[in-house]
PDB file of C-alpha atoms in Angstrom:
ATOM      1  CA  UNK A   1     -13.969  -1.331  13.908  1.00 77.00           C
ATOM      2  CA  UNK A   2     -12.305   0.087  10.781  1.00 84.00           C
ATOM      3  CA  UNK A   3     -11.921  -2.382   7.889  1.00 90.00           C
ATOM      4  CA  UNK A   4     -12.013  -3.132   4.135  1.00 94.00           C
ATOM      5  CA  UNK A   5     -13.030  -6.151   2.976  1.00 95.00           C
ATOM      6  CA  UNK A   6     -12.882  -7.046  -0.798  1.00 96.00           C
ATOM      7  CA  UNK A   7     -14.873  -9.835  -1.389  1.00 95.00           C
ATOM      8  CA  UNK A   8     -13.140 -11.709  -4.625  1.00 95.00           C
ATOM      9  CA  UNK A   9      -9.809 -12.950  -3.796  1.00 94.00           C
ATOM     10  CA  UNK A  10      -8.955 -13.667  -7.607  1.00 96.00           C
ATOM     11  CA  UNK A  11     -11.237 -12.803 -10.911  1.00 97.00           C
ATOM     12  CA  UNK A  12     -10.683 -13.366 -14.406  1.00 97.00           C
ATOM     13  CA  UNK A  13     -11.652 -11.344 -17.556  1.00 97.00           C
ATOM     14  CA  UNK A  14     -11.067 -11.532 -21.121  1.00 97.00           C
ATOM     15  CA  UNK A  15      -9.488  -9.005 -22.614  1.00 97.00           C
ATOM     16  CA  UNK A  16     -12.266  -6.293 -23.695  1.00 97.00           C
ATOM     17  CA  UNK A  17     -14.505  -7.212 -21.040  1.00 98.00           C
ATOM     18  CA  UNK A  18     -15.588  -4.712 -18.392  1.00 98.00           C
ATOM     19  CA  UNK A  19     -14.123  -4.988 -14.931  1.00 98.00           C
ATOM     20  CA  UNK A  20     -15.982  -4.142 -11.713  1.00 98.00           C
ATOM     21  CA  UNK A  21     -13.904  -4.908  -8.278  1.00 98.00           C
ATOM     22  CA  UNK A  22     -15.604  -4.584  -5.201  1.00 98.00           C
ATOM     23  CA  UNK A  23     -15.058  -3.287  -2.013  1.00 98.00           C
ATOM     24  CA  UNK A  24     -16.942  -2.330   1.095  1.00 97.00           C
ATOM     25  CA  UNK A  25     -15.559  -0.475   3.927  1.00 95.00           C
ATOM     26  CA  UNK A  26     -16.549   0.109   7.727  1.00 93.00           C
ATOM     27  CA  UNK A  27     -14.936   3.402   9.082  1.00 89.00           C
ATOM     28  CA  UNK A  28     -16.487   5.949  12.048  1.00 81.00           C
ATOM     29  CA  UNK A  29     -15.984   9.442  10.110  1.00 79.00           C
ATOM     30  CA  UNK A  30     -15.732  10.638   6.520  1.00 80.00           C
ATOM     31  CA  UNK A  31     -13.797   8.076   4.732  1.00 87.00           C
ATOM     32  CA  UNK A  32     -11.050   8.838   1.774  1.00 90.00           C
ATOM     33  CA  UNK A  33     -10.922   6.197  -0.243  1.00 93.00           C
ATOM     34  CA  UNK A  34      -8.488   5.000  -2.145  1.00 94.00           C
ATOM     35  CA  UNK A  35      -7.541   2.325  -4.789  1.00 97.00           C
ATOM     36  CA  UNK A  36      -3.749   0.761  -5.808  1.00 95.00           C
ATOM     37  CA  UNK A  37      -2.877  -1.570  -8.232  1.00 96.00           C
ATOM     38  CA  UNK A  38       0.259  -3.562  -7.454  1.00 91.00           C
ATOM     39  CA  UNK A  39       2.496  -4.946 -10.456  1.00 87.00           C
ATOM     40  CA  UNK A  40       4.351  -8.196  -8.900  1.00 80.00           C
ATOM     41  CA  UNK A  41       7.199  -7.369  -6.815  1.00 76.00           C
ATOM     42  CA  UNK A  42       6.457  -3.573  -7.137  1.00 79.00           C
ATOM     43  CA  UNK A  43       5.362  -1.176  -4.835  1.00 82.00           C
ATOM     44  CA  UNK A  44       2.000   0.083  -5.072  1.00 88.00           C
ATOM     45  CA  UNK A  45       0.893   2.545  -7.516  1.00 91.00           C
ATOM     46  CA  UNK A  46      -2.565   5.075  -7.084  1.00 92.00           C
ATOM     47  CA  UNK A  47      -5.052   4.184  -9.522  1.00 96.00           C
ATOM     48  CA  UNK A  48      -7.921   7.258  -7.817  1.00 95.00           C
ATOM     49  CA  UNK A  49      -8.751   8.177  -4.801  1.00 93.00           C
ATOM     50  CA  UNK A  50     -12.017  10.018  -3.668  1.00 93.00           C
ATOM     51  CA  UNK A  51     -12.049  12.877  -0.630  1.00 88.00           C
ATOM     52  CA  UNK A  52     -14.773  14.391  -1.216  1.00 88.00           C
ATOM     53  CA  UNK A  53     -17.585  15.852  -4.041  1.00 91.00           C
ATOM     54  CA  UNK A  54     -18.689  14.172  -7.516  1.00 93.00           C
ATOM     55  CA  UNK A  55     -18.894  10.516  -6.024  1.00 94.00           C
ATOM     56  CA  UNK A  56     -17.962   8.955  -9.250  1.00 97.00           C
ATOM     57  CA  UNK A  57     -14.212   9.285  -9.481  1.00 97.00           C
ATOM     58  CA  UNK A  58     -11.961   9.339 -12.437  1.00 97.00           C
ATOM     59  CA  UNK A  59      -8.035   7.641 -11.930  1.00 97.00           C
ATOM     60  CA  UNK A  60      -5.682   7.004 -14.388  1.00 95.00           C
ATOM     61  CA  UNK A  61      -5.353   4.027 -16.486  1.00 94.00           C
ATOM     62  CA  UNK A  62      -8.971   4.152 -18.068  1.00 97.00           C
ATOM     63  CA  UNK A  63     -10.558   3.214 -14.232  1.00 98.00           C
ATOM     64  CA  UNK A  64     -13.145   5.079 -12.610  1.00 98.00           C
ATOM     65  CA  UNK A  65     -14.804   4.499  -8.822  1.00 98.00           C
ATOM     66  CA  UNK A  66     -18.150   5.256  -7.451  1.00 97.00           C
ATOM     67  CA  UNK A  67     -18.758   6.212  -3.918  1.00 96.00           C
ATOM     68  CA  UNK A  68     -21.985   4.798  -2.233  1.00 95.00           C
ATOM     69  CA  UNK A  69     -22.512   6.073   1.480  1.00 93.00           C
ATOM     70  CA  UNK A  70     -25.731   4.143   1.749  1.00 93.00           C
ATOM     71  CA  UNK A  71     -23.807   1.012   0.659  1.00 95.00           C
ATOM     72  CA  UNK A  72     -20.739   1.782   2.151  1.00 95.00           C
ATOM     73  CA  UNK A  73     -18.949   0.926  -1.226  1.00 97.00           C
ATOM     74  CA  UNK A  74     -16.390   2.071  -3.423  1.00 98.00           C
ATOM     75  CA  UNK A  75     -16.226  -0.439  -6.327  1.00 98.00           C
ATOM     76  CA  UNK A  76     -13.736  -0.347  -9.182  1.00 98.00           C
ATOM     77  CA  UNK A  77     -14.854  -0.326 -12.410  1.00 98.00           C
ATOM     78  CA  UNK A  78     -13.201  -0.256 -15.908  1.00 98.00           C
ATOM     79  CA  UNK A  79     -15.267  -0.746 -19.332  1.00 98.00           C
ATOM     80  CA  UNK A  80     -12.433  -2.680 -21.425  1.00 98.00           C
ATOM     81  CA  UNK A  81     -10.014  -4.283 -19.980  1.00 98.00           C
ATOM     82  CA  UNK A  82      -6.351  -4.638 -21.271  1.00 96.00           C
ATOM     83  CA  UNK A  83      -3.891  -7.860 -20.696  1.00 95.00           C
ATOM     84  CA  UNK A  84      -1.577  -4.951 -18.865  1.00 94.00           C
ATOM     85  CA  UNK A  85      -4.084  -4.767 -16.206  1.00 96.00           C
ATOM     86  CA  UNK A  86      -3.186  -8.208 -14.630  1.00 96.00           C
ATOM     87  CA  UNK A  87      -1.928  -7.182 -11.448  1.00 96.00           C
ATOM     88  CA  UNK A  88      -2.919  -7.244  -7.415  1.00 94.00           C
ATOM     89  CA  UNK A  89      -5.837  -4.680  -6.812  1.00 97.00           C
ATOM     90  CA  UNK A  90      -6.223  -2.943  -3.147  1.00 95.00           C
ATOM     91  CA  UNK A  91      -8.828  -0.773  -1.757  1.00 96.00           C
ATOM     92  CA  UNK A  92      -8.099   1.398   1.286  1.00 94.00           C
ATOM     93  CA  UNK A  93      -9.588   3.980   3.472  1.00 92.00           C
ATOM     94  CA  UNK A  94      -8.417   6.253   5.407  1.00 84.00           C
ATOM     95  CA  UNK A  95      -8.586   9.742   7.410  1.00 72.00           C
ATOM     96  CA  UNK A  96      -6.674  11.505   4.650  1.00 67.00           C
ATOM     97  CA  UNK A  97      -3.794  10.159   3.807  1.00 61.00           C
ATOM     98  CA  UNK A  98      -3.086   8.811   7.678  1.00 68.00           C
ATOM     99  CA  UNK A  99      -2.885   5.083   8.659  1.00 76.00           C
ATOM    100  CA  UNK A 100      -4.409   3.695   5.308  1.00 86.00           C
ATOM    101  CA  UNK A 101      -6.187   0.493   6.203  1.00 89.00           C
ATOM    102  CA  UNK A 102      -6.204  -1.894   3.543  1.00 92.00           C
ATOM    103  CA  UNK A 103      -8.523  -4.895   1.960  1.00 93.00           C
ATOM    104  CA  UNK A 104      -6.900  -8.406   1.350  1.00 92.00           C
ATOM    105  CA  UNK A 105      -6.526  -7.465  -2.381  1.00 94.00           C
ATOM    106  CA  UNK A 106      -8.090  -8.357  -5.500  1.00 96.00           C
ATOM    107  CA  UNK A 107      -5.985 -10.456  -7.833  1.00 95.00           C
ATOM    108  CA  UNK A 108      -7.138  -9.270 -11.841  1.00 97.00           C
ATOM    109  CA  UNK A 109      -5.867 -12.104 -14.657  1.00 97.00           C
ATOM    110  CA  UNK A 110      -6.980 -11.074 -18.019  1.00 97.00           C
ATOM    111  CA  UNK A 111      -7.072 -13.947 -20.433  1.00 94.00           C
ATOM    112  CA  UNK A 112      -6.703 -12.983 -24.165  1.00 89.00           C
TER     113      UNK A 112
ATOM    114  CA  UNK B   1       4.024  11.869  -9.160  1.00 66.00           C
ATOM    115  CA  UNK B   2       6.743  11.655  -6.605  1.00 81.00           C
ATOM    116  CA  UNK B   3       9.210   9.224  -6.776  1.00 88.00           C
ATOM    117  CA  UNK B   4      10.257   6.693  -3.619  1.00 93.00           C
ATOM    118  CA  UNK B   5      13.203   4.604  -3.503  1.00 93.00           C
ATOM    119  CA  UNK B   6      13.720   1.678  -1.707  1.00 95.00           C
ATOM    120  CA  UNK B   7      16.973  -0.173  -1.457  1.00 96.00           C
ATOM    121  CA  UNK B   8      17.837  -3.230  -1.872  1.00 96.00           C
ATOM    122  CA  UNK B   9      14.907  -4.674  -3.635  1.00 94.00           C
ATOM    123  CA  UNK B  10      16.067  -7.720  -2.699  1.00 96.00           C
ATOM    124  CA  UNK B  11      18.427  -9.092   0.687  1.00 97.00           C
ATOM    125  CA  UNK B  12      19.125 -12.722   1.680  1.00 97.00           C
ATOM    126  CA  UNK B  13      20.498 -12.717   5.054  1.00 96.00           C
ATOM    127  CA  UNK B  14      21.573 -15.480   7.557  1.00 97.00           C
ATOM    128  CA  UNK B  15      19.752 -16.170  10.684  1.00 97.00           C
ATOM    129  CA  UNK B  16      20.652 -14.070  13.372  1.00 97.00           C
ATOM    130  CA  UNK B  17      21.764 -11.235  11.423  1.00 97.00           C
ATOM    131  CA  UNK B  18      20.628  -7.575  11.160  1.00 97.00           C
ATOM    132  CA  UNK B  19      19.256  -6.157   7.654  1.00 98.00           C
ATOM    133  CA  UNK B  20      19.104  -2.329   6.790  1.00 98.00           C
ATOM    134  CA  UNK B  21      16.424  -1.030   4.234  1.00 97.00           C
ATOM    135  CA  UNK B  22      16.245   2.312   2.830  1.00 97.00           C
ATOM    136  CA  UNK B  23      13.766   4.508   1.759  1.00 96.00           C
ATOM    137  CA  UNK B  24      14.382   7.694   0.122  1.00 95.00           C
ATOM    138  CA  UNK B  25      12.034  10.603  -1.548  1.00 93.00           C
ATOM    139  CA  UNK B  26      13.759  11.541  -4.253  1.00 93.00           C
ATOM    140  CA  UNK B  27      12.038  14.516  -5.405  1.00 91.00           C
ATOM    141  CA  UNK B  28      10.174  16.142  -2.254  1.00 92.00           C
ATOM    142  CA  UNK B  29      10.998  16.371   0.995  1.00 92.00           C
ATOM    143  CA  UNK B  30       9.150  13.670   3.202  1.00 91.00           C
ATOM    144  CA  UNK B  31       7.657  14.773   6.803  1.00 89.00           C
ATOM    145  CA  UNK B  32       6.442  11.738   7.752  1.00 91.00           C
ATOM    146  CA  UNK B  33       6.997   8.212   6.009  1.00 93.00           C
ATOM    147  CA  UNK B  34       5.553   4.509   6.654  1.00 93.00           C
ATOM    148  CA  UNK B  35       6.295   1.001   7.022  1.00 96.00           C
ATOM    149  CA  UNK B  36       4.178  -1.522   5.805  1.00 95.00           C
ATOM    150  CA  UNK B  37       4.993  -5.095   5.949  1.00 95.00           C
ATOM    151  CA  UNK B  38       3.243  -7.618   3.392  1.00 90.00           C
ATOM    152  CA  UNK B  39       2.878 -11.647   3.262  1.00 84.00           C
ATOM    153  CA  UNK B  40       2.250 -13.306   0.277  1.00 80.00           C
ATOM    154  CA  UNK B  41      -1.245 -13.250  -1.318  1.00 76.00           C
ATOM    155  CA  UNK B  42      -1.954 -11.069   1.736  1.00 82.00           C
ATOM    156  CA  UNK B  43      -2.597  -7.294   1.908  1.00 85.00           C
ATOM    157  CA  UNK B  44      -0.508  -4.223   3.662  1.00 88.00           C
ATOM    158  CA  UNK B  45       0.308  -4.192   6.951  1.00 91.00           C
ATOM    159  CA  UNK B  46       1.305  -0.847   8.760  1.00 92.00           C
ATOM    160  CA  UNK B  47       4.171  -1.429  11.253  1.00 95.00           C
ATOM    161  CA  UNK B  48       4.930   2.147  12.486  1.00 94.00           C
ATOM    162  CA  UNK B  49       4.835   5.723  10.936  1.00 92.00           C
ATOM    163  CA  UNK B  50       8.036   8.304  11.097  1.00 91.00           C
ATOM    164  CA  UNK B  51       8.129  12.098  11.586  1.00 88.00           C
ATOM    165  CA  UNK B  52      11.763  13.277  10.737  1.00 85.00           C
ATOM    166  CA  UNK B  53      13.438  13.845  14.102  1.00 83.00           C
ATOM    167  CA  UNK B  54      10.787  12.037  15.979  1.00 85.00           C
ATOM    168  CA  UNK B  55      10.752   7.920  17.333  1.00 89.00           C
ATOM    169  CA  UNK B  56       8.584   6.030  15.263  1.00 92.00           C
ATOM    170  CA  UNK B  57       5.006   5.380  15.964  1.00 93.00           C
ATOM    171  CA  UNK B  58       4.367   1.395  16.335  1.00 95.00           C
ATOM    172  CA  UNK B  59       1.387  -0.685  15.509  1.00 93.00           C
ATOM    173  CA  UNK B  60       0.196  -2.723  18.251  1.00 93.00           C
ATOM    174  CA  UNK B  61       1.956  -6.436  17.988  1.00 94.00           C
ATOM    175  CA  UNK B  62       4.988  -4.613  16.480  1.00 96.00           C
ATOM    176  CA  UNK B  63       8.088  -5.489  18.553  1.00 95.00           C
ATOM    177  CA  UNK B  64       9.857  -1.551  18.201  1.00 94.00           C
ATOM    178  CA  UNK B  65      13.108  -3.097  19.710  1.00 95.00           C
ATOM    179  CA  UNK B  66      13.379  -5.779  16.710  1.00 96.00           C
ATOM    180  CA  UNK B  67      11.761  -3.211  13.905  1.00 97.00           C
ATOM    181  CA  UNK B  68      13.963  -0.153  14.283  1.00 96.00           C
ATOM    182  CA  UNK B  69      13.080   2.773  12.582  1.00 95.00           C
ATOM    183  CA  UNK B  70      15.119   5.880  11.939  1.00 92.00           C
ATOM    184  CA  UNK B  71      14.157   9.346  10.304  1.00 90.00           C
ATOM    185  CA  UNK B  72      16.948  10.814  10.518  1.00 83.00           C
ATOM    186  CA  UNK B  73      16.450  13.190   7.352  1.00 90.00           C
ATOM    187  CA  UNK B  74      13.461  14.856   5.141  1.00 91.00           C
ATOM    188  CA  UNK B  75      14.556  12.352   2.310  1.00 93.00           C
ATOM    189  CA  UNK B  76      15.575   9.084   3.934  1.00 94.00           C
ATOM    190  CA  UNK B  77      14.289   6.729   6.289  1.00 94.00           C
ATOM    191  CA  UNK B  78      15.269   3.143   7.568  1.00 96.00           C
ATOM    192  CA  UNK B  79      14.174   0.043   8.974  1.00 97.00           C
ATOM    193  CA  UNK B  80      16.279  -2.022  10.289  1.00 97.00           C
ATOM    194  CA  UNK B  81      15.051  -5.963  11.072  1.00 98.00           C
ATOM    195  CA  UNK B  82      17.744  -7.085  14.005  1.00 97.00           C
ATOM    196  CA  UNK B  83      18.288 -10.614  14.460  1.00 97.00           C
ATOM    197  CA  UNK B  84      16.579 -11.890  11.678  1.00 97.00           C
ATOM    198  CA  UNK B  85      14.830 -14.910  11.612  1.00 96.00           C
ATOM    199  CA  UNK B  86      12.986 -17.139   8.842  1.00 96.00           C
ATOM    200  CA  UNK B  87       9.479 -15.362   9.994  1.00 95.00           C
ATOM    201  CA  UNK B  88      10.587 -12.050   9.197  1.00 96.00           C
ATOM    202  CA  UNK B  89      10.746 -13.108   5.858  1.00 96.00           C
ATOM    203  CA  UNK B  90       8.643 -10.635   3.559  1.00 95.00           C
ATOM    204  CA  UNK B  91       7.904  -7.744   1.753  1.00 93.00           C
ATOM    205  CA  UNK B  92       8.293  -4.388   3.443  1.00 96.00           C
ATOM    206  CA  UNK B  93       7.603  -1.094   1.593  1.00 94.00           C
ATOM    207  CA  UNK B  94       7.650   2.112   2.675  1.00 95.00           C
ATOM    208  CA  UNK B  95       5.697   4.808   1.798  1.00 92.00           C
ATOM    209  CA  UNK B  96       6.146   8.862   1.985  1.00 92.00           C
ATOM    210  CA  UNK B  97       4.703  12.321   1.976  1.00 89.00           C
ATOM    211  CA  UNK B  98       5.551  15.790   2.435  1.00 88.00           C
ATOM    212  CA  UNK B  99       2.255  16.727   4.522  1.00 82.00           C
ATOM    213  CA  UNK B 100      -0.437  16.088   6.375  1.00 74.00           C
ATOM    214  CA  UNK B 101      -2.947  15.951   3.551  1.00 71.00           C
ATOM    215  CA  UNK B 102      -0.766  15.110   1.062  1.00 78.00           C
ATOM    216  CA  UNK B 103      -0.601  11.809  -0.993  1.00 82.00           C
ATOM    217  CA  UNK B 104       1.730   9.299   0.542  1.00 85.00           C
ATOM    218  CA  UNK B 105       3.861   7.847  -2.695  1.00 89.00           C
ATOM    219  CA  UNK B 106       5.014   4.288  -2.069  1.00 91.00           C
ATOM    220  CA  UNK B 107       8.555   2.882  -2.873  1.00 92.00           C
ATOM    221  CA  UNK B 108       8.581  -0.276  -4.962  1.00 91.00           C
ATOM    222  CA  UNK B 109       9.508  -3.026  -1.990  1.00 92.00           C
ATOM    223  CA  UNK B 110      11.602  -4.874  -0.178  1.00 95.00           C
ATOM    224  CA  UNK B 111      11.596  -8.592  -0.779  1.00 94.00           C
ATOM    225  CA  UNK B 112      13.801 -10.078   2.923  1.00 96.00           C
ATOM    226  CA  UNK B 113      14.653 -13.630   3.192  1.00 96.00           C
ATOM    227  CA  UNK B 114      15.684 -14.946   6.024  1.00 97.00           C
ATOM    228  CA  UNK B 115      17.875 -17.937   5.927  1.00 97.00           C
TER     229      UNK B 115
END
């Protein structure tokens, strides 16, 4: 079965520490990955994505991803985090851009 | 990137009523958009993807005759949540793109309440 599972519901950082959300996925072809961040009542915005190539993945914002097929990862990482990064993090995979599946979501607070 | 508007952000509506939400691609024409439906503290959940000019697409468990969907345009699609009751309560966002291996850009939600 296709899935995403992201392991911590909530974490908290400091502000300055480095940031590493997890996520594993399960998916029967080539996966793209993807990762959102959701502000509260917002829609989601796309943080990086990976199709395909370099498996370590540059997105906006100062975050970067790695892909690991042997782990069947696709953690989040970010080396100093910001109080403006407190929001809802999702993974997702997909076959392209079709009938994302999504994890539970990671909730980031950053404490100052 | 693209921009995706959904309208209202918000709706209260009674019981029993019907409530209309929009979603529009602003800057690109969309082919095909989706509806995702979200609980609190919980993650996405697709309800049904839209071709312009074609029916929608339903996830399995979604009831198509109390979820319609209409794509009527390359810019604007809508869900409309008939009879509503206190469980349909949520936050619905949609989400377009203009191809098949193109980025889908998601609108910024729907919060319904259903009272």
């Amino acid at each position: 079965a296709q899935s995403v599972t992201q392991p911590d519901i909530h974490i908290t950082v400091s502000e300055g520490a480095s940031l590493e959300l997890r996520c594993n996925y399960s998916y029967g072809a080539t996966p793209y990955l993807f990762w959102y961040v959701q502000s509260p009542g917002q829609g989601l915005q796309l943080l990086l994505k990976y199709f395909s190539g370099d498996t370590l993945v540059q997105g906006i914002k100062g975050f970067e991803a790695e892909f690991k097929r042997s782990q069947s990862s696709f953690n989040l990482r970010k080396p100093s985090v910001h109080w403006s990064d407190a929001a809802e993090y999702f993974c997702a995979v997909g076959g392209g851009y079709n009938k994302l599946i999504f994890g539970a979501g990671t909730r980031l607070a950053v404490h100052p | 990137g693209a921009v995706v508007s959904q309208h209202p952000s918000r709706v209260i509506c009674k019981s029993g009523t019907s409530v209309k939400i929009e979603c529009r691609s602003l800057d690109f024409q969309a082919t095909t958009m989706f509806w995702y439906r979200q609980f609190p503290k919980q993650s996405l959940m697709l309800m049904a993807t839209s071709n312009e000019g074609s029916k929608a697409t339903y996830e399995q468990g979604v009831e198509k005759d109390k979820f319609l969907i209409n794509h009527a345009s390359l810019t604007l699609s809508t869900l409309t949540v008939t009879s509503a009751h206190p469980e349909d309560s949520s936050f619905y966002i949609c989400s377009a793109r203009s191809g098949i291996d193109t980025e889908a850009f998601f609108g910024q939600g729907t919060r319904l309440t259903v009272v």
